Tab-separated table of N, CA and C in Angstrom:
chain	number	residue	atom	x	y	z
A	1	MET	N	-22.137	-31.292	-14.339
A	1	MET	CA	-20.888	-30.529	-14.060
A	1	MET	C	-21.229	-29.037	-14.092
A	2	TYR	N	-20.681	-28.326	-13.102
A	2	TYR	CA	-20.964	-26.924	-12.999
A	2	TYR	C	-20.067	-26.080	-13.900
A	3	ASN	N	-20.586	-25.026	-14.388
A	3	ASN	CA	-19.813	-24.067	-15.219
A	3	ASN	C	-18.915	-23.312	-14.235
A	4	ILE	N	-17.630	-23.216	-14.561
A	4	ILE	CA	-16.672	-22.546	-13.649
A	4	ILE	C	-17.010	-21.066	-13.454
A	5	VAL	N	-17.461	-20.417	-14.475
A	5	VAL	CA	-17.854	-18.968	-14.307
A	5	VAL	C	-19.017	-18.882	-13.318
A	6	ALA	N	-20.002	-19.749	-13.428
A	6	ALA	CA	-21.134	-19.752	-12.520
A	6	ALA	C	-20.660	-19.959	-11.061
A	7	LEU	N	-19.721	-20.861	-10.900
A	7	LEU	CA	-19.185	-21.098	-9.553
A	7	LEU	C	-18.469	-19.827	-9.032
A	8	LEU	N	-17.693	-19.198	-9.891
A	8	LEU	CA	-17.015	-17.991	-9.468
A	8	LEU	C	-18.013	-16.921	-9.090
A	9	LEU	N	-19.088	-16.794	-9.790
A	9	LEU	CA	-20.085	-15.785	-9.480
A	9	LEU	C	-20.775	-16.104	-8.167
A	10	ILE	N	-20.979	-17.374	-7.868
A	10	ILE	CA	-21.582	-17.709	-6.600
A	10	ILE	C	-20.605	-17.435	-5.468
A	11	SER	N	-19.343	-17.807	-5.665
A	11	SER	CA	-18.359	-17.647	-4.597
A	11	SER	C	-17.841	-16.218	-4.460
A	12	PHE	N	-17.757	-15.510	-5.572
A	12	PHE	CA	-17.217	-14.156	-5.602
A	12	PHE	C	-18.177	-13.272	-6.357
A	13	PRO	N	-19.152	-12.678	-5.709
A	13	PRO	CA	-20.077	-11.812	-6.438
A	13	PRO	C	-19.329	-10.697	-7.106
A	14	ILE	N	-19.808	-10.243	-8.282
A	14	ILE	CA	-19.144	-9.220	-9.044
A	14	ILE	C	-19.063	-7.928	-8.267
A	15	PHE	N	-20.116	-7.553	-7.661
A	15	PHE	CA	-20.156	-6.228	-6.993
A	15	PHE	C	-19.632	-6.403	-5.592
A	16	ALA	N	-18.385	-6.035	-5.372
A	16	ALA	CA	-17.763	-5.988	-4.077
A	16	ALA	C	-17.966	-4.584	-3.518
A	17	GLN	N	-17.410	-4.268	-2.399
A	17	GLN	CA	-17.574	-2.977	-1.808
A	17	GLN	C	-16.274	-2.633	-1.060
A	18	VAL	N	-15.919	-1.394	-1.058
A	18	VAL	CA	-14.771	-0.998	-0.215
A	18	VAL	C	-15.164	-1.082	1.213
A	19	THR	N	-14.379	-1.830	1.968
A	19	THR	CA	-14.696	-1.999	3.378
A	19	THR	C	-14.170	-0.761	4.179
A	20	PRO	N	-14.630	-0.591	5.414
A	20	PRO	CA	-14.045	0.474	6.221
A	20	PRO	C	-12.546	0.345	6.394
A	21	SER	N	-12.069	-0.908	6.473
A	21	SER	CA	-10.640	-1.130	6.573
A	21	SER	C	-9.924	-0.702	5.291
A	22	ASP	N	-10.491	-1.048	4.134
A	22	ASP	CA	-9.954	-0.618	2.860
A	22	ASP	C	-9.895	0.921	2.691
A	23	SER	N	-10.982	1.558	3.104
A	23	SER	CA	-11.034	3.038	2.971
A	23	SER	C	-9.981	3.675	3.900
A	24	SER	N	-9.832	3.113	5.057
A	24	SER	CA	-8.812	3.643	5.977
A	24	SER	C	-7.444	3.453	5.422
A	25	LYS	N	-7.158	2.298	4.844
A	25	LYS	CA	-5.813	1.946	4.259
A	25	LYS	C	-5.515	2.932	3.092
A	26	ILE	N	-6.495	3.021	2.189
A	26	ILE	CA	-6.239	3.830	0.998
A	26	ILE	C	-6.057	5.321	1.366
A	27	LEU	N	-6.848	5.784	2.306
A	27	LEU	CA	-6.695	7.168	2.774
A	27	LEU	C	-5.315	7.378	3.432
A	28	ASP	N	-4.939	6.483	4.319
A	28	ASP	CA	-3.622	6.573	4.999
A	28	ASP	C	-2.473	6.587	3.979
A	29	LEU	N	-2.563	5.670	3.004
A	29	LEU	CA	-1.491	5.585	2.022
A	29	LEU	C	-1.381	6.859	1.173
A	30	HIS	N	-2.568	7.438	0.795
A	30	HIS	CA	-2.538	8.663	0.030
A	30	HIS	C	-1.899	9.783	0.898
A	31	ASN	N	-2.301	9.867	2.176
A	31	ASN	CA	-1.842	10.948	3.012
A	31	ASN	C	-0.330	10.827	3.349
A	32	LYS	N	0.164	9.587	3.468
A	32	LYS	CA	1.619	9.424	3.576
A	32	LYS	C	2.369	9.910	2.382
A	33	ALA	N	1.867	9.585	1.185
A	33	ALA	CA	2.500	10.012	-0.037
A	33	ALA	C	2.470	11.553	-0.162
A	34	ARG	N	1.337	12.161	0.232
A	34	ARG	CA	1.218	13.617	0.180
A	34	ARG	C	2.126	14.279	1.176
A	35	LYS	N	2.266	13.710	2.339
A	35	LYS	CA	3.143	14.279	3.373
A	35	LYS	C	4.574	14.286	2.873
A	36	GLU	N	5.006	13.255	2.140
A	36	GLU	CA	6.349	13.196	1.586
A	36	GLU	C	6.708	14.385	0.701
A	37	VAL	N	5.700	14.964	0.042
A	37	VAL	CA	5.966	16.098	-0.882
A	37	VAL	C	5.463	17.410	-0.278
A	38	GLY	N	5.008	17.393	0.939
A	38	GLY	CA	4.663	18.613	1.658
A	38	GLY	C	3.253	19.185	1.298
A	39	VAL	N	2.335	18.333	0.900
A	39	VAL	CA	0.978	18.840	0.715
A	39	VAL	C	0.049	18.258	1.745
A	40	GLY	N	-1.057	18.960	2.030
A	40	GLY	CA	-1.972	18.579	3.044
A	40	GLY	C	-2.713	17.261	2.798
A	41	PRO	N	-3.305	16.731	3.838
A	41	PRO	CA	-4.022	15.472	3.748
A	41	PRO	C	-5.318	15.551	3.017
A	42	LEU	N	-5.728	14.433	2.528
A	42	LEU	CA	-7.069	14.264	1.943
A	42	LEU	C	-8.047	13.805	3.008
A	43	VAL	N	-9.333	14.006	2.730
A	43	VAL	CA	-10.392	13.436	3.582
A	43	VAL	C	-11.164	12.453	2.693
A	44	TRP	N	-11.744	11.445	3.352
A	44	TRP	CA	-12.550	10.464	2.656
A	44	TRP	C	-13.896	11.095	2.300
A	45	SER	N	-14.342	10.821	1.068
A	45	SER	CA	-15.577	11.339	0.580
A	45	SER	C	-16.515	10.157	0.241
A	46	THR	N	-17.638	10.053	0.935
A	46	THR	CA	-18.630	9.030	0.629
A	46	THR	C	-19.187	9.253	-0.755
A	47	ALA	N	-19.444	10.523	-1.129
A	47	ALA	CA	-19.984	10.778	-2.460
A	47	ALA	C	-19.012	10.325	-3.570
A	48	LEU	N	-17.719	10.601	-3.377
A	48	LEU	CA	-16.764	10.187	-4.358
A	48	LEU	C	-16.626	8.630	-4.392
A	49	SER	N	-16.704	8.059	-3.221
A	49	SER	CA	-16.662	6.621	-3.096
A	49	SER	C	-17.816	5.965	-3.855
A	50	ASN	N	-18.995	6.555	-3.701
A	50	ASN	CA	-20.189	6.027	-4.427
A	50	ASN	C	-19.985	6.135	-5.916
A	51	TYR	N	-19.451	7.259	-6.354
A	51	TYR	CA	-19.176	7.454	-7.801
A	51	TYR	C	-18.129	6.440	-8.289
A	52	ALA	N	-17.060	6.288	-7.526
A	52	ALA	CA	-15.999	5.346	-7.927
A	52	ALA	C	-16.540	3.903	-7.946
A	53	GLN	N	-17.419	3.564	-6.928
A	53	GLN	CA	-17.980	2.225	-6.882
A	53	GLN	C	-18.851	1.966	-8.129
A	54	GLN	N	-19.616	2.908	-8.514
A	54	GLN	CA	-20.469	2.744	-9.718
A	54	GLN	C	-19.590	2.491	-10.945
A	55	TRP	N	-18.520	3.245	-11.065
A	55	TRP	CA	-17.649	3.040	-12.251
A	55	TRP	C	-16.941	1.710	-12.169
A	56	ALA	N	-16.468	1.317	-11.006
A	56	ALA	CA	-15.812	0.014	-10.809
A	56	ALA	C	-16.807	-1.125	-11.198
A	57	ASN	N	-18.030	-1.016	-10.728
A	57	ASN	CA	-19.032	-2.055	-11.065
A	57	ASN	C	-19.232	-2.099	-12.576
A	58	TYR	N	-19.316	-0.949	-13.213
A	58	TYR	CA	-19.506	-0.900	-14.643
A	58	TYR	C	-18.314	-1.573	-15.385
A	59	LEU	N	-17.112	-1.176	-14.979
A	59	LEU	CA	-15.906	-1.694	-15.681
A	59	LEU	C	-15.701	-3.193	-15.465
A	60	SER	N	-16.194	-3.690	-14.340
A	60	SER	CA	-15.971	-5.120	-14.051
A	60	SER	C	-16.576	-6.048	-15.066
A	61	SER	N	-17.494	-5.547	-15.831
A	61	SER	CA	-18.121	-6.398	-16.896
A	61	SER	C	-17.645	-6.109	-18.257
A	62	LYS	N	-16.675	-5.205	-18.422
A	62	LYS	CA	-16.154	-4.789	-19.713
A	62	LYS	C	-14.836	-5.499	-20.049
A	63	PRO	N	-14.587	-5.705	-21.362
A	63	PRO	CA	-13.372	-6.391	-21.743
A	63	PRO	C	-12.108	-5.532	-21.678
A	64	LYS	N	-12.265	-4.205	-21.512
A	64	LYS	CA	-11.083	-3.368	-21.322
A	64	LYS	C	-11.468	-2.212	-20.354
A	65	ILE	N	-10.439	-1.648	-19.848
A	65	ILE	CA	-10.580	-0.547	-18.857
A	65	ILE	C	-10.472	0.791	-19.543
A	66	PHE	N	-11.299	1.711	-19.140
A	66	PHE	CA	-11.227	3.068	-19.691
A	66	PHE	C	-11.834	4.043	-18.633
A	67	HIS	N	-11.495	5.309	-18.792
A	67	HIS	CA	-11.932	6.295	-17.818
A	67	HIS	C	-13.400	6.693	-18.028
A	68	SER	N	-13.970	7.077	-16.916
A	68	SER	CA	-15.372	7.585	-16.959
A	68	SER	C	-15.332	9.010	-17.569
A	69	LYS	N	-16.424	9.674	-17.554
A	69	LYS	CA	-16.453	11.108	-17.998
A	69	LYS	C	-15.816	11.993	-16.954
A	70	CYS	N	-15.482	11.446	-15.806
A	70	CYS	CA	-14.839	12.184	-14.687
A	70	CYS	C	-15.646	13.395	-14.275
A	71	VAL	N	-16.938	13.154	-14.157
A	71	VAL	CA	-17.867	14.142	-13.599
A	71	VAL	C	-18.684	13.406	-12.566
A	72	ASP	N	-18.532	13.772	-11.342
A	72	ASP	CA	-19.227	13.005	-10.281
A	72	ASP	C	-20.745	13.185	-10.285
A	73	LEU	N	-21.433	12.564	-9.325
A	73	LEU	CA	-22.877	12.637	-9.245
A	73	LEU	C	-23.433	14.023	-8.976
A	74	ASN	N	-22.549	14.902	-8.528
A	74	ASN	CA	-22.963	16.306	-8.293
A	74	ASN	C	-22.551	17.261	-9.426
A	75	GLY	N	-22.037	16.670	-10.518
A	75	GLY	CA	-21.637	17.469	-11.702
A	75	GLY	C	-20.276	18.106	-11.592
A	76	ARG	N	-19.465	17.741	-10.612
A	76	ARG	CA	-18.131	18.297	-10.450
A	76	ARG	C	-17.096	17.489	-11.232
A	77	ALA	N	-16.140	18.200	-11.799
A	77	ALA	CA	-15.002	17.481	-12.479
A	77	ALA	C	-14.162	16.780	-11.443
A	78	VAL	N	-13.840	15.524	-11.655
A	78	VAL	CA	-13.053	14.769	-10.693
A	78	VAL	C	-11.861	14.108	-11.422
A	79	GLY	N	-10.843	13.824	-10.631
A	79	GLY	CA	-9.730	13.043	-11.158
A	79	GLY	C	-10.054	11.566	-10.949
A	80	GLU	N	-9.268	10.683	-11.632
A	80	GLU	CA	-9.626	9.291	-11.525
A	80	GLU	C	-8.373	8.411	-11.778
A	81	ASN	N	-8.142	7.451	-10.880
A	81	ASN	CA	-7.179	6.427	-11.080
A	81	ASN	C	-7.848	5.082	-11.169
A	82	ILE	N	-7.421	4.233	-12.063
A	82	ILE	CA	-7.996	2.915	-12.294
A	82	ILE	C	-6.936	1.858	-12.231
A	83	TYR	N	-7.214	0.760	-11.569
A	83	TYR	CA	-6.325	-0.400	-11.551
A	83	TYR	C	-7.138	-1.647	-11.852
A	84	TRP	N	-6.550	-2.535	-12.630
A	84	TRP	CA	-7.218	-3.813	-12.976
A	84	TRP	C	-6.246	-4.926	-12.726
A	85	SER	N	-6.745	-5.997	-12.149
A	85	SER	CA	-5.946	-7.182	-11.965
A	85	SER	C	-6.736	-8.424	-12.398
A	86	SER	N	-6.072	-9.382	-12.955
A	86	SER	CA	-6.765	-10.616	-13.399
A	86	SER	C	-6.993	-11.574	-12.253
A	87	SER	N	-6.455	-11.339	-11.088
A	87	SER	CA	-6.622	-12.275	-9.953
A	87	SER	C	-6.953	-11.530	-8.648
A	88	TYR	N	-8.139	-11.758	-8.151
A	88	TYR	CA	-8.531	-11.123	-6.893
A	88	TYR	C	-7.722	-11.668	-5.709
A	89	GLU	N	-7.329	-12.891	-5.760
A	89	GLU	CA	-6.632	-13.523	-4.627
A	89	GLU	C	-5.214	-12.971	-4.470
A	90	ILE	N	-4.597	-12.547	-5.578
A	90	ILE	CA	-3.195	-12.147	-5.500
A	90	ILE	C	-3.107	-10.628	-5.133
A	91	HIS	N	-4.036	-9.837	-5.573
A	91	HIS	CA	-3.972	-8.400	-5.361
A	91	HIS	C	-5.064	-7.876	-4.491
A	92	ASN	N	-4.844	-6.695	-3.935
A	92	ASN	CA	-5.847	-6.039	-3.100
A	92	ASN	C	-5.776	-4.545	-3.333
A	93	ILE	N	-6.573	-3.799	-2.626
A	93	ILE	CA	-6.627	-2.358	-2.816
A	93	ILE	C	-5.305	-1.648	-2.531
A	94	THR	N	-4.519	-2.207	-1.629
A	94	THR	CA	-3.204	-1.657	-1.310
A	94	THR	C	-2.263	-1.808	-2.479
A	95	ASP	N	-2.357	-2.957	-3.179
A	95	ASP	CA	-1.555	-3.201	-4.369
A	95	ASP	C	-1.842	-2.200	-5.438
A	96	ALA	N	-3.120	-1.845	-5.572
A	96	ALA	CA	-3.523	-0.834	-6.586
A	96	ALA	C	-2.865	0.461	-6.270
A	97	PHE	N	-2.937	0.881	-4.996
A	97	PHE	CA	-2.278	2.131	-4.620
A	97	PHE	C	-0.772	2.058	-4.904
A	98	ARG	N	-0.144	0.992	-4.566
A	98	ARG	CA	1.319	0.833	-4.760
A	98	ARG	C	1.694	1.013	-6.232
A	99	ALA	N	0.885	0.381	-7.127
A	99	ALA	CA	1.156	0.514	-8.552
A	99	ALA	C	1.139	1.970	-9.026
A	100	TRP	N	0.187	2.716	-8.491
A	100	TRP	CA	0.110	4.139	-8.845
A	100	TRP	C	1.228	4.901	-8.225
A	101	TYR	N	1.508	4.642	-6.950
A	101	TYR	CA	2.549	5.357	-6.237
A	101	TYR	C	3.923	5.100	-6.809
A	102	ASP	N	4.173	3.891	-7.265
A	102	ASP	CA	5.465	3.583	-7.858
A	102	ASP	C	5.786	4.341	-9.106
A	103	GLU	N	4.839	5.026	-9.692
A	103	GLU	CA	5.110	5.895	-10.838
A	103	GLU	C	6.026	7.042	-10.420
A	104	ARG	N	6.164	7.364	-9.164
A	104	ARG	CA	6.987	8.441	-8.728
A	104	ARG	C	8.430	8.219	-9.180
A	105	ASN	N	8.803	6.968	-9.368
A	105	ASN	CA	10.157	6.675	-9.846
A	105	ASN	C	10.404	7.163	-11.302
A	106	GLN	N	9.321	7.398	-12.016
A	106	GLN	CA	9.398	7.850	-13.427
A	106	GLN	C	9.270	9.361	-13.494
A	107	TYR	N	8.872	9.982	-12.380
A	107	TYR	CA	8.533	11.394	-12.402
A	107	TYR	C	9.759	12.278	-12.045
A	108	THR	N	10.013	13.231	-12.948
A	108	THR	CA	10.997	14.285	-12.659
A	108	THR	C	10.181	15.547	-12.394
A	109	TYR	N	10.356	16.100	-11.229
A	109	TYR	CA	9.546	17.246	-10.835
A	109	TYR	C	9.464	18.329	-11.929
A	110	GLY	N	8.297	18.714	-12.272
A	110	GLY	CA	8.062	19.730	-13.252
A	110	GLY	C	6.609	19.846	-13.586
A	111	LYS	N	6.258	20.793	-14.434
A	111	LYS	CA	4.884	21.028	-14.820
A	111	LYS	C	4.362	19.838	-15.614
A	112	ILE	N	3.074	19.609	-15.451
A	112	ILE	CA	2.387	18.554	-16.192
A	112	ILE	C	2.299	18.923	-17.662
A	113	LYS	N	2.685	18.051	-18.488
A	113	LYS	CA	2.618	18.225	-19.942
A	113	LYS	C	1.668	17.170	-20.504
A	114	ALA	N	1.125	17.378	-21.609
A	114	ALA	CA	0.155	16.438	-22.206
A	114	ALA	C	0.762	15.052	-22.348
A	115	ARG	N	2.063	14.983	-22.599
A	115	ARG	CA	2.643	13.656	-22.807
A	115	ARG	C	2.990	12.946	-21.481
A	116	ASN	N	3.057	13.698	-20.392
A	116	ASN	CA	3.430	12.978	-19.107
A	116	ASN	C	2.264	12.994	-18.112
A	117	GLY	N	1.358	13.846	-18.221
A	117	GLY	CA	0.322	14.003	-17.202
A	117	GLY	C	-0.626	12.891	-17.090
A	118	ARG	N	-0.790	12.124	-18.118
A	118	ARG	CA	-1.843	11.126	-18.101
A	118	ARG	C	-1.318	9.723	-18.443
A	119	ASN	N	0.006	9.551	-18.529
A	119	ASN	CA	0.544	8.268	-18.917
A	119	ASN	C	1.354	7.691	-17.810
A	120	MET	N	2.671	7.760	-17.897
A	120	MET	CA	3.557	7.068	-17.013
A	120	MET	C	3.523	7.586	-15.558
A	121	ILE	N	3.093	8.791	-15.354
A	121	ILE	CA	3.134	9.382	-14.047
A	121	ILE	C	1.809	9.964	-13.508
A	122	GLY	N	0.825	9.948	-14.376
A	122	GLY	CA	-0.470	10.630	-14.043
A	122	GLY	C	-1.195	10.070	-12.826
A	123	HIS	N	-1.028	8.831	-12.525
A	123	HIS	CA	-1.660	8.277	-11.339
A	123	HIS	C	-0.977	8.848	-10.092
A	124	TYR	N	0.351	8.828	-10.135
A	124	TYR	CA	1.109	9.389	-8.967
A	124	TYR	C	0.808	10.831	-8.777
A	125	THR	N	0.923	11.633	-9.824
A	125	THR	CA	0.702	13.056	-9.641
A	125	THR	C	-0.718	13.393	-9.174
A	126	GLN	N	-1.682	12.601	-9.566
A	126	GLN	CA	-3.029	12.837	-9.030
A	126	GLN	C	-3.067	12.557	-7.511
A	127	ILE	N	-2.380	11.538	-7.093
A	127	ILE	CA	-2.329	11.211	-5.649
A	127	ILE	C	-1.816	12.409	-4.835
A	128	VAL	N	-0.780	13.065	-5.353
A	128	VAL	CA	-0.103	14.148	-4.603
A	128	VAL	C	-0.518	15.564	-5.047
A	129	TRP	N	-1.535	15.654	-5.913
A	129	TRP	CA	-1.954	16.968	-6.424
A	129	TRP	C	-2.309	17.907	-5.286
A	130	ARG	N	-1.611	19.048	-5.206
A	130	ARG	CA	-1.745	19.951	-4.041
A	130	ARG	C	-3.158	20.494	-3.807
A	131	ASP	N	-3.922	20.703	-4.834
A	131	ASP	CA	-5.263	21.254	-4.691
A	131	ASP	C	-6.347	20.223	-4.431
A	132	THR	N	-6.031	18.948	-4.609
A	132	THR	CA	-7.030	17.909	-4.328
A	132	THR	C	-7.209	17.776	-2.823
A	133	LYS	N	-8.456	17.697	-2.407
A	133	LYS	CA	-8.841	17.661	-0.956
A	133	LYS	C	-9.595	16.413	-0.552
A	134	GLU	N	-10.209	15.750	-1.508
A	134	GLU	CA	-11.052	14.589	-1.184
A	134	GLU	C	-10.741	13.385	-2.057
A	135	VAL	N	-10.943	12.178	-1.520
A	135	VAL	CA	-10.755	10.961	-2.284
A	135	VAL	C	-11.867	9.970	-1.864
A	136	GLY	N	-12.254	9.123	-2.812
A	136	GLY	CA	-13.139	8.017	-2.580
A	136	GLY	C	-12.715	6.874	-3.448
A	137	ALA	N	-13.110	5.654	-3.112
A	137	ALA	CA	-12.711	4.510	-3.887
A	137	ALA	C	-13.823	3.480	-4.029
A	138	GLY	N	-13.749	2.721	-5.118
A	138	GLY	CA	-14.651	1.603	-5.345
A	138	GLY	C	-13.883	0.402	-5.814
A	139	ILE	N	-14.428	-0.751	-5.544
A	139	ILE	CA	-13.800	-2.007	-5.972
A	139	ILE	C	-14.861	-2.970	-6.473
A	140	ALA	N	-14.523	-3.666	-7.531
A	140	ALA	CA	-15.503	-4.660	-8.035
A	140	ALA	C	-14.730	-5.866	-8.597
A	141	ARG	N	-15.358	-7.001	-8.463
A	141	ARG	CA	-14.779	-8.253	-8.994
A	141	ARG	C	-15.274	-8.459	-10.405
A	142	THR	N	-14.464	-9.083	-11.206
A	142	THR	CA	-14.815	-9.452	-12.581
A	142	THR	C	-15.371	-10.869	-12.586
A	143	PRO	N	-16.157	-11.213	-13.612
A	143	PRO	CA	-16.649	-12.588	-13.721
A	143	PRO	C	-15.569	-13.662	-13.715
A	144	SER	N	-14.389	-13.313	-14.191
A	144	SER	CA	-13.289	-14.266	-14.309
A	144	SER	C	-12.452	-14.335	-13.010
A	145	GLY	N	-12.830	-13.572	-11.972
A	145	GLY	CA	-12.107	-13.649	-10.712
A	145	GLY	C	-11.062	-12.560	-10.495
A	146	GLY	N	-10.986	-11.600	-11.393
A	146	GLY	CA	-10.113	-10.446	-11.230
A	146	GLY	C	-10.799	-9.365	-10.458
A	147	PHE	N	-10.208	-8.193	-10.434
A	147	PHE	CA	-10.865	-7.055	-9.803
A	147	PHE	C	-10.409	-5.740	-10.357
A	148	VAL	N	-11.256	-4.733	-10.141
A	148	VAL	CA	-11.054	-3.370	-10.632
A	148	VAL	C	-11.098	-2.461	-9.403
A	149	VAL	N	-10.158	-1.562	-9.283
A	149	VAL	CA	-10.189	-0.502	-8.261
A	149	VAL	C	-10.269	0.826	-8.965
A	150	VAL	N	-11.149	1.681	-8.532
A	150	VAL	CA	-11.262	3.062	-9.040
A	150	VAL	C	-11.165	3.995	-7.855
A	151	THR	N	-10.302	5.010	-7.955
A	151	THR	CA	-10.353	6.092	-6.974
A	151	THR	C	-10.714	7.349	-7.740
A	152	SER	N	-11.517	8.141	-7.040
A	152	SER	CA	-11.979	9.422	-7.573
A	152	SER	C	-11.474	10.539	-6.627
A	153	TYR	N	-11.080	11.663	-7.234
A	153	TYR	CA	-10.484	12.782	-6.505
A	153	TYR	C	-11.156	14.096	-6.812
A	154	TYR	N	-11.306	14.934	-5.777
A	154	TYR	CA	-11.861	16.258	-5.969
A	154	TYR	C	-11.075	17.270	-5.162
A	155	PRO	N	-10.715	18.366	-5.795
A	155	PRO	CA	-10.761	18.711	-7.216
A	155	PRO	C	-9.784	17.823	-7.967
A	156	ALA	N	-10.047	17.716	-9.263
A	156	ALA	CA	-9.183	16.919	-10.135
A	156	ALA	C	-7.786	17.548	-10.251
A	157	GLY	N	-6.808	16.712	-10.437
A	157	GLY	CA	-5.432	17.173	-10.643
A	157	GLY	C	-4.983	16.982	-12.101
A	158	ASN	N	-3.665	16.938	-12.251
A	158	ASN	CA	-3.060	16.757	-13.585
A	158	ASN	C	-3.467	17.837	-14.585
A	159	ILE	N	-3.454	19.015	-14.149
A	159	ILE	CA	-3.796	20.182	-14.958
A	159	ILE	C	-2.573	20.550	-15.779
A	160	ILE	N	-2.707	20.609	-17.074
A	160	ILE	CA	-1.589	20.932	-17.982
A	160	ILE	C	-0.959	22.283	-17.652
A	161	ASP	N	0.367	22.286	-17.656
A	161	ASP	CA	1.197	23.455	-17.372
A	161	ASP	C	1.158	23.911	-15.905
A	162	GLU	N	0.734	23.045	-14.986
A	162	GLU	CA	0.762	23.332	-13.596
A	162	GLU	C	1.664	22.319	-12.855
A	163	LEU	N	2.215	22.721	-11.720
A	163	LEU	CA	3.014	21.833	-10.899
A	163	LEU	C	2.073	21.050	-9.953
A	164	PRO	N	2.349	19.799	-9.715
A	164	PRO	CA	1.470	19.040	-8.833
A	164	PRO	C	1.568	19.484	-7.348
A	165	TYR	N	2.767	19.911	-6.950
A	165	TYR	CA	2.962	20.315	-5.571
A	165	TYR	C	4.054	21.354	-5.493
């Protein structure tokens, strides 16, 4: 009898990759959200995507999710959104974006404060941060069949006492 985890690893390798279709979707969704609040579009960054992919790969084997040091491979401070799901079949990269974007319903326009900038609204405000110009994403499957999505942003947003847009 085969071990179910071994079968999952054969069928669903842990290290997935953001496809060109995924990168196009995530970029389009970000830019639609940014247009809604009057800020310019983002461009896709392969360097940020590589950084996000490395962090997603790392997190996929961990029992809990946590942020990286938020310093990309070039030593620049970056912003970061993370999404985790226990089921790869039910969710996809678009669902990750929607979860972050839906935080807009909790956001009352104003300056970022320590208590709001990184909790209930921090994913959303990073998406629409006016000074952010680049985004990249990574995706990885977990041994149990779930997945992790990481997006990295440059320059980073959610700066305390500043308005996002």
